[in-house]
XYZ file of N, CA and C in Angstrom:
522
model
N 202.527 73.795 148.551
C 202.737 74.751 147.481
C 203.115 76.067 148.117
N 204.242 76.599 147.786
C 204.687 77.867 148.375
C 204.518 79.033 147.408
N 203.770 78.817 146.350
C 203.577 79.838 145.334
C 204.447 79.614 144.115
N 205.475 78.785 144.275
C 206.383 78.499 143.156
C 206.585 77.015 142.893
N 206.587 76.217 143.958
C 206.866 74.790 143.784
C 206.224 73.978 144.900
N 205.983 72.692 144.607
C 205.493 71.760 145.619
C 206.681 71.206 146.379
N 206.480 70.934 147.662
C 207.518 70.288 148.457
C 206.868 69.366 149.475
N 207.646 68.421 149.987
C 207.164 67.511 151.018
C 207.021 68.279 152.322
N 205.923 68.043 153.022
C 205.644 68.764 154.252
C 206.070 67.929 155.445
N 207.203 68.260 156.019
C 207.653 67.645 157.254
C 208.080 66.201 157.145
N 208.356 65.632 158.312
C 208.773 64.241 158.434
C 207.841 63.552 159.414
N 207.978 62.248 159.531
C 207.244 61.511 160.542
C 206.161 60.586 160.024
N 205.715 60.765 158.776
C 204.737 59.817 158.239
C 205.436 58.500 157.942
N 204.813 57.371 158.254
C 205.451 56.083 158.000
C 205.692 55.848 156.511
N 206.766 55.144 156.203
C 206.983 54.712 154.819
C 205.804 53.826 154.451
N 205.227 54.006 153.318
C 204.065 53.224 152.913
C 202.740 53.886 153.241
N 202.757 55.017 153.957
C 201.518 55.731 154.276
C 200.959 56.330 152.996
N 199.647 56.135 152.767
C 198.974 56.648 151.578
C 197.902 57.639 152.038
N 198.171 58.955 151.947
C 197.179 59.946 152.401
C 195.893 59.850 151.597
N 194.766 59.884 152.305
C 193.453 59.853 151.671
C 192.731 61.190 151.802
N 193.077 61.970 152.856
C 192.363 63.206 153.134
C 193.237 64.117 153.990
N 192.977 65.419 153.893
C 193.606 66.439 154.731
C 192.523 67.356 155.258
N 192.698 67.849 156.471
C 191.798 68.873 156.973
C 192.590 69.830 157.853
N 192.084 71.031 157.971
C 192.739 72.015 158.835
C 191.671 72.708 159.666
N 192.069 73.176 160.819
C 191.219 73.968 161.695
C 192.156 74.883 162.478
N 191.959 76.180 162.335
C 192.902 77.107 162.951
C 194.280 76.868 162.381
N 195.259 76.696 163.232
C 196.618 76.427 162.778
C 196.900 74.933 162.675
N 195.908 74.074 163.002
C 196.119 72.633 162.985
C 195.943 72.022 161.614
N 196.650 70.926 161.373
C 196.574 70.187 160.121
C 196.593 68.703 160.453
N 195.664 67.937 159.851
C 195.563 66.504 160.074
C 195.442 65.800 158.732
N 195.963 64.563 158.677
C 195.799 63.729 157.500
C 195.297 62.355 157.923
N 194.467 61.769 157.095
C 193.967 60.409 157.289
C 194.509 59.569 156.155
N 194.900 58.335 156.458
C 195.428 57.513 155.391
C 195.455 56.044 155.700
N 195.723 55.309 154.650
C 195.820 53.863 154.718
C 197.278 53.488 154.512
N 197.524 52.250 154.218
C 198.892 51.777 154.127
C 199.079 50.867 152.934
N 200.245 50.968 152.334
C 200.592 50.018 151.283
C 201.363 48.855 151.886
N 201.555 48.881 153.213
C 202.316 47.828 153.889
C 201.627 47.378 155.154
N 202.368 47.364 156.246
C 201.871 46.873 157.528
C 200.741 47.746 158.057
N 199.852 47.144 158.851
C 198.701 47.844 159.395
C 199.047 49.025 160.279
N 200.216 49.023 160.903
C 200.597 50.121 161.799
C 200.878 51.408 161.033
N 200.959 51.322 159.715
C 201.271 52.493 158.895
C 200.033 53.287 158.510
N 198.907 53.062 159.139
C 197.674 53.732 158.755
C 197.059 54.431 159.960
N 196.117 55.353 159.681
C 195.444 56.061 160.764
C 195.393 57.548 160.508
N 195.361 58.328 161.590
C 195.291 59.781 161.530
C 196.568 60.346 162.143
N 197.119 61.360 161.470
C 198.346 62.006 161.928
C 198.128 63.512 161.965
N 198.738 64.181 162.944
C 198.665 65.645 163.028
C 200.046 66.222 162.726
N 200.045 67.472 162.262
C 201.288 68.139 161.876
C 201.547 69.322 162.797
N 202.748 69.356 163.390
C 203.160 70.482 164.235
C 204.681 70.548 164.259
N 205.209 71.743 164.226
C 206.659 71.978 164.305
C 207.449 71.145 163.290
N 206.885 70.970 162.093
C 207.592 70.274 161.023
C 207.550 68.761 161.095
N 206.740 68.186 162.011
C 206.714 66.733 162.185
C 205.269 66.232 162.233
N 205.024 65.116 161.545
C 203.739 64.421 161.603
C 203.794 63.418 162.753
N 202.730 63.373 163.573
C 202.663 62.484 164.723
C 201.329 61.757 164.723
N 201.368 60.461 165.030
C 200.127 59.680 165.089
C 199.205 60.275 166.143
N 197.917 60.343 165.806
C 196.889 60.800 166.735
C 196.226 59.561 167.325
N 196.225 59.440 168.638
C 195.631 58.280 169.290
C 196.532 57.073 169.224
N 196.116 56.032 169.911
C 196.946 54.836 170.001
C 196.548 53.742 169.029
N 195.407 53.878 168.390
C 194.893 52.813 167.533
C 195.122 53.117 166.059
N 195.604 52.127 165.330
C 195.779 52.249 163.874
C 194.561 51.630 163.189
N 194.000 52.346 162.224
C 192.874 51.843 161.444
C 192.958 52.450 160.052
N 192.320 51.836 159.041
C 192.418 52.306 157.655
C 191.593 53.573 157.414
N 192.122 54.708 157.846
C 191.398 55.982 157.790
C 191.272 56.495 156.360
N 190.080 56.980 156.023
C 189.822 57.502 154.680
C 189.516 58.988 154.670
N 189.075 59.537 155.803
C 188.753 60.963 155.877
C 188.875 61.413 157.328
N 189.082 62.720 157.513
C 189.231 63.278 158.854
C 188.559 64.644 158.895
N 187.917 64.970 160.034
C 187.259 66.268 160.205
C 187.368 66.680 161.670
N 187.412 67.977 161.893
C 187.480 68.523 163.252
C 186.316 69.485 163.438
N 185.623 69.349 164.568
C 184.484 70.219 164.841
C 184.964 71.566 165.374
N 184.070 72.544 165.352
C 184.405 73.865 165.883
C 184.752 73.775 167.361
N 184.201 72.794 168.061
C 184.482 72.593 169.474
C 185.741 71.789 169.749
N 186.454 71.372 168.692
C 187.724 70.666 168.858
C 187.644 69.154 168.832
N 186.466 68.590 168.591
C 186.356 67.132 168.499
C 186.913 66.663 167.157
N 187.639 65.540 167.162
C 188.260 65.010 165.955
C 187.574 63.701 165.574
N 187.206 63.589 164.296
C 186.509 62.421 163.776
C 187.231 61.913 162.531
N 187.064 60.623 162.249
C 187.618 60.028 161.037
C 186.650 58.957 160.546
N 186.756 58.631 159.266
C 186.052 57.475 158.718
C 187.094 56.439 158.342
N 186.646 55.186 158.247
C 187.552 54.103 157.861
C 186.824 53.132 156.960
N 187.568 52.540 156.035
C 187.042 51.527 155.130
C 187.780 50.229 155.384
N 187.028 49.161 155.566
C 187.621 47.858 155.823
C 186.724 46.787 155.215
N 187.144 46.168 154.109
C 186.325 45.127 153.483
C 185.990 43.971 154.437
N 186.826 43.745 155.454
C 186.544 42.691 156.430
C 185.473 43.132 157.434
N 185.071 44.401 157.391
C 184.030 44.978 158.238
C 184.353 44.890 159.727
N 185.636 44.989 160.067
C 186.048 45.006 161.473
C 186.414 46.408 161.927
N 187.089 47.166 161.067
C 187.595 48.490 161.435
C 186.892 49.616 160.684
N 185.853 49.298 159.919
C 185.148 50.325 159.163
C 184.243 51.121 160.097
N 183.784 52.266 159.624
C 182.846 53.068 160.400
C 183.354 54.468 160.664
N 182.674 55.123 161.581
C 183.076 56.449 162.055
C 183.894 56.255 163.322
N 184.939 57.049 163.477
C 185.797 56.982 164.656
C 185.847 58.365 165.287
N 185.797 58.416 166.615
C 185.908 59.675 167.340
C 187.056 59.564 168.333
N 187.908 60.583 168.361
C 189.012 60.596 169.309
C 188.463 60.948 170.689
N 188.740 60.094 171.661
C 188.310 60.307 173.040
C 189.549 60.155 173.916
N 190.067 61.272 174.410
C 191.336 61.225 175.122
C 192.442 60.901 174.142
N 193.137 59.801 174.371
C 194.210 59.394 173.467
C 193.860 58.108 172.726
N 192.581 57.777 172.659
C 192.173 56.560 171.978
C 190.994 56.865 171.055
N 190.831 56.062 170.038
C 189.739 56.209 169.088
C 188.593 55.291 169.480
N 187.363 55.791 169.398
C 186.160 55.013 169.658
C 185.458 54.788 168.325
N 185.187 53.533 168.007
C 184.543 53.184 166.744
C 183.031 53.247 166.883
N 182.380 53.819 165.864
C 180.916 53.872 165.808
C 180.503 53.400 164.413
N 179.465 52.570 164.374
C 178.976 52.054 163.094
C 177.465 52.225 163.031
N 176.953 52.361 161.821
C 175.505 52.410 161.634
C 174.944 51.126 162.239
N 173.950 51.247 163.137
C 173.420 50.046 163.788
C 172.720 49.113 162.811
N 172.621 47.865 163.223
C 171.954 46.864 162.404
C 172.948 46.081 161.566
N 172.440 45.313 160.610
C 173.338 44.515 159.774
C 174.205 45.429 158.914
N 175.419 44.970 158.534
C 176.293 45.798 157.704
C 175.565 46.249 156.435
N 175.671 47.537 156.139
C 175.045 48.083 154.934
C 176.093 48.441 153.889
N 177.186 49.002 154.295
C 178.317 49.329 153.425
C 179.572 49.269 154.290
N 180.672 48.819 153.728
C 181.893 48.746 154.513
C 182.890 49.842 154.157
N 182.608 50.644 153.172
C 183.565 51.654 152.729
C 183.086 53.051 153.114
N 183.371 53.449 154.333
C 183.064 54.800 154.799
C 184.092 55.725 154.152
N 183.635 56.702 153.366
C 184.545 57.476 152.527
C 184.756 58.920 152.952
N 183.793 59.546 153.622
C 183.950 60.964 153.933
C 183.235 61.313 155.224
N 183.682 62.405 155.839
C 183.070 62.874 157.078
C 183.121 64.399 157.084
N 182.069 64.997 157.609
C 181.968 66.446 157.718
C 181.236 66.750 159.027
N 181.653 67.766 159.747
C 180.976 68.170 160.970
C 180.316 69.518 160.717
N 178.982 69.582 160.897
C 178.288 70.847 160.644
C 178.331 71.747 161.884
N 177.717 72.909 161.814
C 177.752 73.887 162.889
C 177.049 73.443 164.160
N 176.261 72.369 164.092
C 175.586 71.829 165.273
C 176.321 70.617 165.840
N 177.584 70.414 165.435
C 178.408 69.267 165.844
C 177.800 67.932 165.420
N 176.981 67.954 164.384
C 176.405 66.733 163.837
C 177.347 66.223 162.748
N 177.628 64.923 162.781
C 178.496 64.303 161.776
C 177.698 63.940 160.542
N 178.216 64.297 159.394
C 177.688 63.848 158.110
C 178.721 62.888 157.543
N 178.279 61.778 156.983
C 179.204 60.788 156.450
C 178.629 60.202 155.171
N 179.506 59.595 154.389
C 179.040 58.858 153.217
C 179.765 57.524 153.155
N 179.073 56.545 152.586
C 179.594 55.194 152.417
C 179.390 54.771 150.970
N 180.198 53.847 150.530
C 180.061 53.358 149.161
C 180.367 51.867 149.121
N 179.872 51.235 148.085
C 180.196 49.848 147.817
C 179.952 49.616 146.335
N 180.834 48.905 145.707
C 180.744 48.678 144.271
C 179.387 48.089 143.895
N 178.738 48.724 142.909
C 177.491 48.218 142.377
C 176.260 48.506 143.218
N 176.403 49.282 144.297
C 175.259 49.602 145.150
C 175.152 51.116 145.304
N 173.934 51.589 145.552
C 173.724 53.022 145.757
C 174.471 53.480 147.007
N 175.032 54.692 146.989
C 175.753 55.179 148.170
C 174.788 55.476 149.317
N 175.309 55.358 150.520
C 174.570 55.783 151.703
C 175.207 57.063 152.214
N 174.404 57.949 152.719
C 174.945 59.085 153.443
C 174.005 59.351 154.596
N 174.531 59.990 155.614
C 173.678 60.216 156.760
C 174.336 61.064 157.811
N 173.686 61.102 158.972
C 174.170 61.914 160.080
C 174.194 61.084 161.357
N 175.053 61.527 162.276
C 175.124 60.960 163.614
C 175.306 62.128 164.559
N 174.378 62.279 165.510
C 174.437 63.428 166.421
C 175.043 63.096 167.778
N 175.663 61.940 167.883
C 176.244 61.492 169.132
C 175.385 60.444 169.816
N 174.107 60.383 169.424
C 173.191 59.405 169.998
C 172.410 58.641 168.945
N 171.898 59.342 167.947
C 171.057 58.669 166.958
C 171.594 58.872 165.544
N 171.266 57.900 164.702
C 171.688 57.876 163.311
C 170.500 58.192 162.412
N 170.741 58.933 161.334
C 169.784 59.091 160.252
C 170.525 58.698 158.980
N 170.044 57.672 158.296
C 170.724 57.162 157.106
C 169.817 57.359 155.906
N 170.412 57.830 154.810
C 169.672 58.083 153.575
C 170.314 57.285 152.443
N 169.501 56.828 151.535
C 170.002 56.101 150.372
C 170.234 57.098 149.255
N 171.493 57.303 148.874
C 171.831 58.260 147.821
C 171.294 57.869 146.464
N 170.896 56.607 146.283
C 170.362 56.168 145.000
C 168.983 56.715 144.700
N 168.325 57.272 145.708
C 166.976 57.768 145.491
C 166.942 58.999 144.598
N 168.079 59.659 144.403
C 168.095 60.842 143.538
C 168.935 60.614 142.284
N 169.154 59.374 141.926
C 169.842 59.082 140.682
C 171.299 58.693 140.815
N 171.854 58.725 142.021
C 173.276 58.386 142.194
C 173.424 56.877 142.402
N 172.954 56.117 141.434
C 173.009 54.667 141.542
C 174.415 54.144 141.331
N 174.783 53.138 142.089
C 176.084 52.461 141.962
C 177.237 53.459 141.937
N 177.207 54.440 142.822
C 178.226 55.490 142.833
C 179.212 55.290 143.969
N 180.431 55.687 143.714
C 181.458 55.758 144.762
C 181.459 57.188 145.275
N 181.292 57.347 146.577
C 181.312 58.688 147.154
C 182.729 59.044 147.583
N 183.051 60.325 147.496
C 184.399 60.773 147.826
C 184.420 61.885 148.860
N 183.433 62.761 148.836
C 183.468 63.889 149.759
C 182.063 64.425 149.976
N 181.806 64.931 151.184
C 180.539 65.574 151.483
C 180.849 66.928 152.113
N 180.230 67.974 151.589
C 180.487 69.337 152.046
C 179.182 70.100 152.182
N 179.198 71.113 153.032
C 178.047 71.985 153.210
C 178.374 73.364 152.660
N 177.405 73.958 151.979
C 177.494 75.345 151.511
C 176.135 75.968 151.780
N 176.076 76.815 152.783
C 174.793 77.387 153.178
C 173.903 76.309 153.748
N 172.682 76.213 153.242
C 171.737 75.208 153.717
C 171.822 73.894 152.935
N 172.641 73.864 151.885
C 172.726 72.682 151.032
C 173.946 71.835 151.361
N 173.818 70.535 151.118
C 174.941 69.607 151.242
C 175.228 69.025 149.876
N 176.496 68.827 149.593
C 176.938 68.295 148.310
C 177.702 67.008 148.536
N 177.413 66.003 147.724
C 178.053 64.711 147.792
C 178.810 64.487 146.490
N 180.129 64.477 146.575
C 180.942 64.218 145.380
C 180.998 62.716 145.158
N 180.706 62.293 143.940
C 180.709 60.875 143.635
C 181.099 60.671 142.178
N 181.348 59.440 141.839
C 181.649 59.105 140.444
C 181.000 57.774 140.094
N 181.069 57.444 138.858
C 180.733 56.116 138.353
C 179.268 55.749 138.488
N 178.392 56.672 138.259
C 176.952 56.348 138.319
C 176.571 55.502 137.124
N 175.538 54.737 137.291
C 175.093 53.922 136.180
C 173.602 53.849 136.121
């Protein structure tokens, strides 16, 4: 939006790329997305000099992207087959997958946020089940059941911090 009209931002995104999230830090801009076609059309892309470029060498069904104040880049992914779902962290030029330990709890990781202590906040959803949200500090996981406060059978979309509070955007409670 330039104040008067919407326009397409740059070139380089694959045909069939479906953006799920955008984030910015400083002058940087990143998008996470899935694909309406081949698997190579999904992942995280950065924008510079009018061109979108794939970040890292691995393609995965990215649903959200966040960058820490220290420059670390994270993404979430949703995969019903439970192979590529989870939290992803860029390490060098490759993505490292991290999943909540133990048996699969939810396969649809929907959002990621990095707080001022470089702790990752994430949310997961699955049809007909209470959402999960939690934190990962690089070593240990803390997982909370979002259904404990009335958000039963909800799809989560975004998690944000404002002051000392965290907000979980969701829909479809029952």
